[in-house]
Coordinates of C-alpha atoms and ligand atoms in Angstrom, one line a residue:
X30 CA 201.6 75.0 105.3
X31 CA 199.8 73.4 102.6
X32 CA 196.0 73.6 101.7
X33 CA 194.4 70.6 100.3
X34 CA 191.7 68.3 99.6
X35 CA 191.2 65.5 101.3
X36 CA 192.0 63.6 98.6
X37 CA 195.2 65.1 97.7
X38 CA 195.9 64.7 102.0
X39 CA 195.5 60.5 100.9
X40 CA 198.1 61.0 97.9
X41 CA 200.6 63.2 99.9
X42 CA 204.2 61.5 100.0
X43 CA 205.4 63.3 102.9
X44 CA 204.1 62.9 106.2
X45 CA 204.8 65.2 109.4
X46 CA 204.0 68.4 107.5
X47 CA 201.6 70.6 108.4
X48 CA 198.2 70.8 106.3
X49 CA 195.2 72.5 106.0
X50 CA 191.6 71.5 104.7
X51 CA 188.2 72.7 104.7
X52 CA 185.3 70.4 104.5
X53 CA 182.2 69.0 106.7
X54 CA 182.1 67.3 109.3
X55 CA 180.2 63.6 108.9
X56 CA 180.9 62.9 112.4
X57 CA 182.8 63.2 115.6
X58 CA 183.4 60.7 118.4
X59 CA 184.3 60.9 121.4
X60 CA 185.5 64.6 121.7
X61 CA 188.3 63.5 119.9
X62 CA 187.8 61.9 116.4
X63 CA 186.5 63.9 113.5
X64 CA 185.7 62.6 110.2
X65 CA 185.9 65.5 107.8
X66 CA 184.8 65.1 104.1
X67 CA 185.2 67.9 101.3
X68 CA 183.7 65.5 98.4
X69 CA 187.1 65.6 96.9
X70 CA 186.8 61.4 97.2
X71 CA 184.9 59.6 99.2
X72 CA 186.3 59.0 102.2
X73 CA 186.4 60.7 105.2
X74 CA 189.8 61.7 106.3
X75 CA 190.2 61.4 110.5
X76 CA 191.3 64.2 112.3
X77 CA 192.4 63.7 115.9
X78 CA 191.6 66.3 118.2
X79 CA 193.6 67.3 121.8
X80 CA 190.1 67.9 123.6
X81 CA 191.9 69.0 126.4
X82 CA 193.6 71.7 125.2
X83 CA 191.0 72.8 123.3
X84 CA 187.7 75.3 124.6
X85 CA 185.0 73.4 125.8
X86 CA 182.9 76.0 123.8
X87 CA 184.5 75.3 120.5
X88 CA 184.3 71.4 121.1
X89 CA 180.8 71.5 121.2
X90 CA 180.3 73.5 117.6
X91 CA 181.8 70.6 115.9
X92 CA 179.0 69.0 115.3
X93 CA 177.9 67.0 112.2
X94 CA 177.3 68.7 109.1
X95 CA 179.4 71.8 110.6
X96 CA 181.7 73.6 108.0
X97 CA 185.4 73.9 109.3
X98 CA 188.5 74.7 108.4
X99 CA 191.5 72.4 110.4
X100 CA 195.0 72.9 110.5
X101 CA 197.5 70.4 111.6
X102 CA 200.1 68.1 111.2
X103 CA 199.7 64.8 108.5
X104 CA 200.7 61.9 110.5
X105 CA 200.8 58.2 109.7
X106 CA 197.3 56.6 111.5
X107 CA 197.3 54.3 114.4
X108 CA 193.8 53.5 113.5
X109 CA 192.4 50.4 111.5
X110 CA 192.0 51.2 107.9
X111 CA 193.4 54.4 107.7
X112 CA 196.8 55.4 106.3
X113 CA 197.3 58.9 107.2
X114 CA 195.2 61.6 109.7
X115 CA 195.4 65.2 111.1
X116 CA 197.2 65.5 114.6
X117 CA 194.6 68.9 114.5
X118 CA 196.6 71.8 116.1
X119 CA 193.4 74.4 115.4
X120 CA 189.8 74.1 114.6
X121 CA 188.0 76.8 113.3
X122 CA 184.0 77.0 112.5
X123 CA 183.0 78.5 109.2
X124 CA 179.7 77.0 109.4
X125 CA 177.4 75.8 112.5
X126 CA 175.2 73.3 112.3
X127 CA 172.7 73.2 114.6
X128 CA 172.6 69.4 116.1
X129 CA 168.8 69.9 116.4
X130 CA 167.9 70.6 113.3
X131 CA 170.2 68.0 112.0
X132 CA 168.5 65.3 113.3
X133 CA 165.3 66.6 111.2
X134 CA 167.4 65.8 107.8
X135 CA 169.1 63.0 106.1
X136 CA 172.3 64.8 107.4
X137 CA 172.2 62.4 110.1
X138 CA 174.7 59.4 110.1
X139 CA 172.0 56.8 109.9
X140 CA 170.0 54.6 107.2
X141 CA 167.9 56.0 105.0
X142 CA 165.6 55.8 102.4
X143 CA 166.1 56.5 99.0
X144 CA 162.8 58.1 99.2
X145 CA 163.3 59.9 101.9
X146 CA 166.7 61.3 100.5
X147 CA 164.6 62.1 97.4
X148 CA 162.8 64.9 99.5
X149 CA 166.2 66.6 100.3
X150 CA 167.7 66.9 97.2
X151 CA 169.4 69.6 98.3
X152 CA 171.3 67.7 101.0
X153 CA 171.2 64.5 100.1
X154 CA 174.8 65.0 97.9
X155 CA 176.4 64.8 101.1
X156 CA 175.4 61.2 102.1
X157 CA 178.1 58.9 100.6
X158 CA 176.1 57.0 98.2
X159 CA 174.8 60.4 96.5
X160 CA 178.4 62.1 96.2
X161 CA 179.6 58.8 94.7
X162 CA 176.7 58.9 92.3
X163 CA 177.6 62.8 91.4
X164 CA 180.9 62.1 90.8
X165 CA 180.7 59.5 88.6
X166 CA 178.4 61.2 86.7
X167 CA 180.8 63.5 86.4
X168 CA 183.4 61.8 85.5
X169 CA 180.7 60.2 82.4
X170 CA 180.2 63.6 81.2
X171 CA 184.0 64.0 81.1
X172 CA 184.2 60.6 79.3
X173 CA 181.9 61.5 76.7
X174 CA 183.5 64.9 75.7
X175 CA 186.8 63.3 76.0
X176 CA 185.8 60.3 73.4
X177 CA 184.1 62.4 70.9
X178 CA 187.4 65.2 71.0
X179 CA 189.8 62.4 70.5
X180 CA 187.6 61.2 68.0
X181 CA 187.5 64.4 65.9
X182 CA 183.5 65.0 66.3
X183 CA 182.4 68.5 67.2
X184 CA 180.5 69.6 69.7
X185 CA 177.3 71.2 68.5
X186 CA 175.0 73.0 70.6
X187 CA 171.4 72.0 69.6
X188 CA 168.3 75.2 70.2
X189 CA 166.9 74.1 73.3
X190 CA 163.6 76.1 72.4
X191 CA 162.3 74.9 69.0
X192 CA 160.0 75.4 66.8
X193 CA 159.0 72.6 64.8
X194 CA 157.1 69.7 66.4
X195 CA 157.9 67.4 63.9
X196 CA 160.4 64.8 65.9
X197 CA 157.5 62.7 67.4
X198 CA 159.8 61.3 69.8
X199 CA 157.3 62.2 72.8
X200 CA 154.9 64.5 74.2
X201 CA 156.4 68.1 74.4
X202 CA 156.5 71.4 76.9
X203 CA 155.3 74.4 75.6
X204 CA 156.9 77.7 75.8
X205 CA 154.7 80.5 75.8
X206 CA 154.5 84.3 77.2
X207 CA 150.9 84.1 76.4
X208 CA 148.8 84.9 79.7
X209 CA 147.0 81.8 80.6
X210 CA 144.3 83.1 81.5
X211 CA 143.4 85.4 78.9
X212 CA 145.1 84.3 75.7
X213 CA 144.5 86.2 72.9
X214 CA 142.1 84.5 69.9
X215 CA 141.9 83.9 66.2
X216 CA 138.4 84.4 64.9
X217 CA 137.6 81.2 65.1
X218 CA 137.9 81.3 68.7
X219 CA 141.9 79.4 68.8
X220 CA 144.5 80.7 70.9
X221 CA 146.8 83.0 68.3
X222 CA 149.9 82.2 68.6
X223 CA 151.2 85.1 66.2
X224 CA 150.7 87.0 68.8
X225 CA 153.1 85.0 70.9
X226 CA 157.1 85.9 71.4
X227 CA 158.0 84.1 68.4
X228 CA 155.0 84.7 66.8
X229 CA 154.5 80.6 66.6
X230 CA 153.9 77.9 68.7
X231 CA 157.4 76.7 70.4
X232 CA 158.6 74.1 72.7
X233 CA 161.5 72.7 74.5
X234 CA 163.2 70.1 72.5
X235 CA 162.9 67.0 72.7
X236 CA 166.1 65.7 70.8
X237 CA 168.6 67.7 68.6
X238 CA 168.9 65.1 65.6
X239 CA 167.2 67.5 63.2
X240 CA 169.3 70.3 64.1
X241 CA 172.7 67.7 64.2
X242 CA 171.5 66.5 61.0
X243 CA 172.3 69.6 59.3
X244 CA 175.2 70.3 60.7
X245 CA 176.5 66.7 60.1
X246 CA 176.2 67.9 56.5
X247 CA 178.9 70.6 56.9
X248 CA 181.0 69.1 59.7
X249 CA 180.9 65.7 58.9
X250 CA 181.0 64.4 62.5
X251 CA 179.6 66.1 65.5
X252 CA 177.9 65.1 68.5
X253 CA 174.9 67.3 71.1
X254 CA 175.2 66.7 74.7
X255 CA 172.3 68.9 76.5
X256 CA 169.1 69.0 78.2
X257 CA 166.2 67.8 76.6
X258 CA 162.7 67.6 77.4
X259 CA 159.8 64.8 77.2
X260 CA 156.3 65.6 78.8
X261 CA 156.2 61.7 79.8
X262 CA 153.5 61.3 82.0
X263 CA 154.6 57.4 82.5
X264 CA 156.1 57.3 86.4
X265 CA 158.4 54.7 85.4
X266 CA 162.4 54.4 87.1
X267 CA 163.4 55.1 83.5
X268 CA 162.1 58.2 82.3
X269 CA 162.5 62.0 83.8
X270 CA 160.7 64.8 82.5
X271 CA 164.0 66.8 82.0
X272 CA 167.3 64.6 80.7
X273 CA 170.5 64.5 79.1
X274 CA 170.7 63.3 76.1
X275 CA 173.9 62.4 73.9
X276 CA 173.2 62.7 70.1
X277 CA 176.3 62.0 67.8
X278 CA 175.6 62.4 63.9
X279 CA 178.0 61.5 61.0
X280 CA 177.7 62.2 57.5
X281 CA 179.0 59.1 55.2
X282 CA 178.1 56.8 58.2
X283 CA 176.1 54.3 57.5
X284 CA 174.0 51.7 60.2
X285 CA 177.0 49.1 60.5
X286 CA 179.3 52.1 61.3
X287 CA 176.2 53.5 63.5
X288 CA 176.3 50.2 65.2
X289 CA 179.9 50.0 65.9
X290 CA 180.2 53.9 66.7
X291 CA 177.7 53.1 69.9
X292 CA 179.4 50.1 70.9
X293 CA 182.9 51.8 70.8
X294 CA 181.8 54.8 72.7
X295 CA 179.9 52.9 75.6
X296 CA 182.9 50.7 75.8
X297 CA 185.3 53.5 76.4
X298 CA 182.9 55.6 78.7
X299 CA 182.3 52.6 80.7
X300 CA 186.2 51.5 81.0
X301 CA 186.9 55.0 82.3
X302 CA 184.7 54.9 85.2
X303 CA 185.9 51.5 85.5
X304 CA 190.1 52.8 85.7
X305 CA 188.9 56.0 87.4
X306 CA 186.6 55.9 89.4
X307 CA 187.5 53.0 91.4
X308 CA 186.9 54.0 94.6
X309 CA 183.2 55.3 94.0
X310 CA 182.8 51.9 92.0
X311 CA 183.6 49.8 94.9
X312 CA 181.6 51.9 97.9
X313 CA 178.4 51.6 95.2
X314 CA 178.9 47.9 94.3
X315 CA 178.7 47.2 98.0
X316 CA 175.7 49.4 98.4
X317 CA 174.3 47.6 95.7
X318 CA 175.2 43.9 97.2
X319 CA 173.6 45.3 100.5
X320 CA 170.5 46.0 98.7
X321 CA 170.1 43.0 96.9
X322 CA 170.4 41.1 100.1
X323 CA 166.6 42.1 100.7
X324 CA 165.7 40.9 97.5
X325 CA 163.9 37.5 97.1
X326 CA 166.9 34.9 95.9
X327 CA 165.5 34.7 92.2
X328 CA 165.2 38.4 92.1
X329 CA 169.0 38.9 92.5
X330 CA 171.7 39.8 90.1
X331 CA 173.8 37.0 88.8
X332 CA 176.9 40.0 88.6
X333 CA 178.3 42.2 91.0
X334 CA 178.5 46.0 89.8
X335 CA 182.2 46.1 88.2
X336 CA 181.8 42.8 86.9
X337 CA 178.7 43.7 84.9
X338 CA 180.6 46.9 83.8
X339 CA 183.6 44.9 82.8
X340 CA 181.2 42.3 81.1
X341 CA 180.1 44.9 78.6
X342 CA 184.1 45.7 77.8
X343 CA 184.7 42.4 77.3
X344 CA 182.1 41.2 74.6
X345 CA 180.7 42.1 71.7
X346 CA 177.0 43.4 71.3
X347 CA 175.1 41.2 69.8
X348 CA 173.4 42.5 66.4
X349 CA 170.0 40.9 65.9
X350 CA 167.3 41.6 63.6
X351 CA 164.1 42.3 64.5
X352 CA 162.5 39.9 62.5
X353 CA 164.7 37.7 64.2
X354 CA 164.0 39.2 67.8
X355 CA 160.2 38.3 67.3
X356 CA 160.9 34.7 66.2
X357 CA 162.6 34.2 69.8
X358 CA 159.9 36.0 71.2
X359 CA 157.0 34.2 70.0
X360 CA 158.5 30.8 70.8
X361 CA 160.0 31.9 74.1
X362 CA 158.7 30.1 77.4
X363 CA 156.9 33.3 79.1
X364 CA 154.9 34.1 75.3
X365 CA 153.8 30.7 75.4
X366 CA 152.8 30.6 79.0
X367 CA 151.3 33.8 78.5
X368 CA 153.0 35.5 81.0
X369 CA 153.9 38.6 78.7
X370 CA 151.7 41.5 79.4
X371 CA 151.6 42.1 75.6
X372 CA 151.8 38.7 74.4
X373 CA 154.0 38.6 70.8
X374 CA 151.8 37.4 68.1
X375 CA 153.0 38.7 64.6
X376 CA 155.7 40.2 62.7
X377 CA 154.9 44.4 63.1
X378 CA 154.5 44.1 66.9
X379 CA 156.0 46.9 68.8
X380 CA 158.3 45.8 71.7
X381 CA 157.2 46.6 75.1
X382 CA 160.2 46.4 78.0
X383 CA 159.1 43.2 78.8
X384 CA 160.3 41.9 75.7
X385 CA 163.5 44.1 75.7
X386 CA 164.0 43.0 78.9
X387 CA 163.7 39.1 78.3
X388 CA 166.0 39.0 75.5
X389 CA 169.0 40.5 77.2
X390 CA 168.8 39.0 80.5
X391 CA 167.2 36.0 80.2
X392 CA 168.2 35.2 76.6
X393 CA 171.3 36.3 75.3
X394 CA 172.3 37.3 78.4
X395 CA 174.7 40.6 76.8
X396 CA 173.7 44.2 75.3
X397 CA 171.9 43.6 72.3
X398 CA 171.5 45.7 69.0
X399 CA 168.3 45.1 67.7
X400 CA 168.1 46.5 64.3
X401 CA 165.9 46.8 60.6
X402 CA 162.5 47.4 62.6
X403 CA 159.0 47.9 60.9
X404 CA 158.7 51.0 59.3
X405 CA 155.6 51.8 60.8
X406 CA 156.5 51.6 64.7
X407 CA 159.9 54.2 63.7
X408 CA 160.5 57.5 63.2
X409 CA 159.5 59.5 59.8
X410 CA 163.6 60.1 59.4
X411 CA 164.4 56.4 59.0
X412 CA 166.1 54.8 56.0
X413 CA 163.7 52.8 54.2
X414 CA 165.1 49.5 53.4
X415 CA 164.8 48.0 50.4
X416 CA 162.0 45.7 51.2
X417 CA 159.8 48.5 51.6
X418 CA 158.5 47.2 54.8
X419 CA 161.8 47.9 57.4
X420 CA 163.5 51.0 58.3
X421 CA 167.7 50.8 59.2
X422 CA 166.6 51.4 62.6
X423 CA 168.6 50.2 66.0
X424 CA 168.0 50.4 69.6
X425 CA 171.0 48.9 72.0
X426 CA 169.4 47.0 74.9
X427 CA 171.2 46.4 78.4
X428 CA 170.7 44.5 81.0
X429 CA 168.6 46.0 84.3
X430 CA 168.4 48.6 81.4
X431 CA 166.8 47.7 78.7
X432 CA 166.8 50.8 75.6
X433 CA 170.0 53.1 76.4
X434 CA 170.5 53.8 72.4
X435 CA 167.8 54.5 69.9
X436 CA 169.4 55.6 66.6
X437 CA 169.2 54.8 63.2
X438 CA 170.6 55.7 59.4
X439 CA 168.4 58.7 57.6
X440 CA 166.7 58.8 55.0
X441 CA 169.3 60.6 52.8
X442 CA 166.8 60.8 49.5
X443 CA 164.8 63.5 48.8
X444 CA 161.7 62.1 46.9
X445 CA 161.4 59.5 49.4
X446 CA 161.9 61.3 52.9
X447 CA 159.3 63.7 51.4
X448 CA 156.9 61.4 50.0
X449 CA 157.2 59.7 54.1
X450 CA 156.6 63.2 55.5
X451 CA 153.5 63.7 53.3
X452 CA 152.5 60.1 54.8
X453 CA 153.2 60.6 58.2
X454 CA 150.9 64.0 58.0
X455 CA 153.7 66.7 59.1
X456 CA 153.1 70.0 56.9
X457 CA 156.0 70.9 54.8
X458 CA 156.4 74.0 56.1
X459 CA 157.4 72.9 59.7
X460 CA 160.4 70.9 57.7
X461 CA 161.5 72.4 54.5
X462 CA 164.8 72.8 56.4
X463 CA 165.6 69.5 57.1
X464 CA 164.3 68.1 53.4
X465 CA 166.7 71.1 51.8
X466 CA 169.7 69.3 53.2
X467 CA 168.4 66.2 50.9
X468 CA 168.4 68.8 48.0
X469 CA 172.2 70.0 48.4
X470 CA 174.8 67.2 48.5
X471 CA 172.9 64.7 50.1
X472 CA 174.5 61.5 51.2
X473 CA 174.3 58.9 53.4
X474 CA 174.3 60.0 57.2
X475 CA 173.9 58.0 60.8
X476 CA 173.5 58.8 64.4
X477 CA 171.7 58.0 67.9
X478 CA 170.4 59.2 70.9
X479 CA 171.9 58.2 74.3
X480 CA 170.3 58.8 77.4
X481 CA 172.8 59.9 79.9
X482 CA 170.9 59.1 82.9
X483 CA 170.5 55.7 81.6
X484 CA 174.0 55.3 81.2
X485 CA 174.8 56.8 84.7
X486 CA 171.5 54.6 86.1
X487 CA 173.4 51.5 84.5
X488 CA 177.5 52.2 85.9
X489 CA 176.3 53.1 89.3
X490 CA 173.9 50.0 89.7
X491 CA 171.5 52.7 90.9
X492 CA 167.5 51.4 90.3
X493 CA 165.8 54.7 89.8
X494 CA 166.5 57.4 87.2
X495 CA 165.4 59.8 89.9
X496 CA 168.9 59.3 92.3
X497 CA 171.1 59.6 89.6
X498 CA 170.7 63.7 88.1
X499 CA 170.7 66.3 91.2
X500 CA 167.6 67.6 91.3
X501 CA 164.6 65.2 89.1
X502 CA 161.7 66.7 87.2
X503 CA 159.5 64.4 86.6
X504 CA 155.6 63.9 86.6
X505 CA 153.2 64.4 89.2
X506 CA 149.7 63.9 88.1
X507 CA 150.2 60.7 90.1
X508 CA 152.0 60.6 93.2
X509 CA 155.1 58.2 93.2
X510 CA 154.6 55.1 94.5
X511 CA 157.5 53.1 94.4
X512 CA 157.3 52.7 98.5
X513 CA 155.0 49.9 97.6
X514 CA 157.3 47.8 96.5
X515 CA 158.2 45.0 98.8
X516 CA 161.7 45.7 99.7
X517 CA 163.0 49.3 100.6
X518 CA 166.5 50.3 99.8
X519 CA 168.0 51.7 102.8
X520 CA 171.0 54.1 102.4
X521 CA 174.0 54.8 105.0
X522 CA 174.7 58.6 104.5
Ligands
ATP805 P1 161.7 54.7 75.7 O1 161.0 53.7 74.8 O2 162.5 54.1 76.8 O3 160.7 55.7 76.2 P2 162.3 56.2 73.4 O4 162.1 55.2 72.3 O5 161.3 57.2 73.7 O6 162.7 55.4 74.8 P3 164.3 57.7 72.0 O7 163.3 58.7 71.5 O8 164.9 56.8 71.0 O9 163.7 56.9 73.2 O10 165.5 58.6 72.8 C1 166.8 58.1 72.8 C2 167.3 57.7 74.2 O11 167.0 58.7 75.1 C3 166.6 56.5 74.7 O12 167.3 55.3 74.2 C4 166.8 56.6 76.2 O13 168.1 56.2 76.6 C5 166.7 58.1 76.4 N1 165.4 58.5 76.9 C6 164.2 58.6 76.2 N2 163.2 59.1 76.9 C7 163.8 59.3 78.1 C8 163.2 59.9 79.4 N3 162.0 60.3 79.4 N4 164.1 60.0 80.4 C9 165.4 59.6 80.3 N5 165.9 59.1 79.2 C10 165.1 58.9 78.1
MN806 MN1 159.8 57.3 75.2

């Protein structure tokens, strides 16, 4: 007898040996067919059931959703579409589920919303289109650890509660053991945080580039892969509350290495979804074409899923100033028509998606690295070009997308990085670390942030950031209204 998965069942040489598997069962027809799935792959394997030998009692426990363990005998199928099934020679129940209460939950074999699966995050892994999601996104995470090892980075694990405030990068989560309600006071009536457990303020991070940085400047090449955490209180399908974030930093890197560093890695990541998960790949792509079917025409894709994911292997990035970015902006048909909600006037302008978003898909029509941005709408961390007005700055744009990659080279010099900090208005104190690693062998250093979700939002084709991590924190000061939209994505579980 030989326990297995039901994808190691689909890879099994032999046939007419006996098996067993455990799984759930998605459905059974006909008091004879049951389609058992363990999440192993994505498809059900059938297992053919002799009704009449079997108690009428038992029968009517397989039910969907029911836990069960089957043995039986691996047969070559009769049916369609299958190659192999279970001639079941016992059924037993490890779990009921109660037909009943079934029908109450996305458990049952029907379309659904993505919205409505959102409410069930618990269950909704078991629908097809979720537990293709999951495991591609596990297979990313694989992909990322597995390119940064073979690349000799090292994996650093960034604090996750932090103390400094400094980063800018968004609005942050406090951490306190303070009680709410009666917090204790400085004498000028201020909460006093040396009273507090670290005897500070503290948050949760909201990137680990400071705390790579440094360890960049020992290592030479390491990379962060964690949560982080941005207090957005935009309800956008591209930003959570809690997320992944992939940070790589590399000491004697500069931005042209940067730049070719983040192409590399999104090319291998994306090729090994592509060569493993094909499966997953192809059930999403045709989720995706069914969904697009209820788009208006002009509305569609131009791509199907695998073809946009082998797109991005097959071409270069294309590099483009900024500077250069708002020349095509300002000229472009929707500035001139005024149709951008942030029309581009001048040189300086920050750019909103709509821009991103028009110069990847309707313009170059590729990923695009935008880099050398105005110093004033970047970071304080920045390398200050030598024009005094542009920082080496880049942000990688994709299509459906638009920013997966914001990165950039430091500011490696002491006198200037401090003099920017002074500017900026961050006290010292909150980042005489980070400016002593510019006092003790200082050199030229790169690195960017990745958003995993983004990356997982763009290789599954899904639209919102919200079905692509388990369980979504994200804000809700105001309710989510994406049921507004015209169309409504219906899922088959
Ligand atoms: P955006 O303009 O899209 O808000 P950002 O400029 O705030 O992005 P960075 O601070 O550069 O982003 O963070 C690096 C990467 O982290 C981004 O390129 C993006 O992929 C991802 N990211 C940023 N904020 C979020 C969020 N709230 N949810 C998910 N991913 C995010
Ligand atoms: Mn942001």
């Amino acid at each position: 007898m030989i326990t297995s998965t039901v994808a190691e069942l689909f890879t099994q040489e032999n046939k007419h040996i006996d098996v067993e598997v455990k799984g759930w069962v998605k459905s059974f027809r006909a008091n004879r067919f049951i389609a058992l799935n363990d999440g192993s792959t994505l498809r059900n394997i059938q297992c053919v059931v002799d009704f009449e030998s079997m108690e009428e009692a038992l029968l009517k426990r397989i039910t969907t959703g029911a836990a069960v363990h089957i043995k039986g005998s691996l047969v070559e199928s009769q049916g369609k579409g299958q190659d192999v099934e279970i001639q079941v020679s016992s059924v037993e129940i490890l779990g009921d589920a109660d037909p009943e209460l079934v029908s109450k939950t996305i458990l049952q074999p029907k379309r659904h919303s993505l919205e409505f699966l959102r409410e069930q995050a618990h269950l909704r892994v078991r629908t097809n289109t979720f537990g293709a999601v999951m495991r591609l996104r596990s297979a990313l995470s694989f992909a990322v650890h597995d390119y940064f090892h073979k690349n000799g980075f090292n994996y650093m694990h960034a604090p996750i509660i932090t103390g400094s405030d400094a980063e800018g990068a968004g609005e942050m989560f406090r951490v306190t053991t303070l009680d709410p309600k009666n917090p204790p006071l400085t004498d000028s009536g201020e909460i006093n945080y040396t009273k507090d457990f670290f005897g500070k303020e503290t948050n949760l991070t909201v990137s680990g580039q400071l705390e790579a940085e440094t360890y960049a400047m020992a290592l030479g090449k390491v990379y962060t892969f964690g949560p982080t955490f941005r207090a957005e209180n935009s309800n956008t399908s591209r930003h959570l509350a809690e997320f992944w974030m992939i940070e790589p930093e590399v000491a004697f890197m500069d931005l042209e290495g940067n730049m070719d560093l983040a192409e590399d890695f999104l090319k291998y990541v994306i090729g090994y979804v592509l060569k493993n998960n094909v499966k997953d790949l192809a059930f999403l792509e045709q989720r995706l074409e069914q969904e697009e079917q209820s788009k208006p025409q002009n509305e569609r894709s131009a791509m199907r899923l695998t073809e946009k994911l082998n797109f991005v292997l097959d071409n270069n990035f294309k590099r483009v100033s900024y500077s250069e970015a708002i020349d095509i902006l300002r000229n472009s048909k929707p500035n001139k028509k005024k149709k951008f909600k942030y029309p581009i006037n001048e040189w300086g302008a920050d750019l909103q998606s709509e821009h991103e978003r028009f110069l990847v898909e309707k313009h170059f029509k590729c990923p695009v690295i935008l880099f050398d941005y105005p110093a004033n709408i970047k970071a304080f961390y920045m390398r200050l070009n030598e024009d005094g007005k542009t920082v080496r700055a880049m942000d990688i744009l994709f299509p459906g997308i638009g920013e997966i990659v914001g990165g950039s080279q430091r500011e490696e010099r002491y006198d200037v990085l401090k003099a920017k900090i002074t500017e900026v208005g961050i006290p010292e104190e909150e980042l005489w670390w980070y400016l002593e690693t510019r006092k003790f062998g200082t050199c030229v250093h790169s690195g960017f942030g990745l958003g995993f979700e983004r990356l997982v939002q763009f290789c599954t084709g899904m639209a919102n950031i919200r079905d692509v991590i388990p369980f979504p924190r994200t804000f809700t000061g105001i309710p989510y209204q994406s049921f507004k939209f015209a169309f409504m994505s219906l899922v088959m579980v």
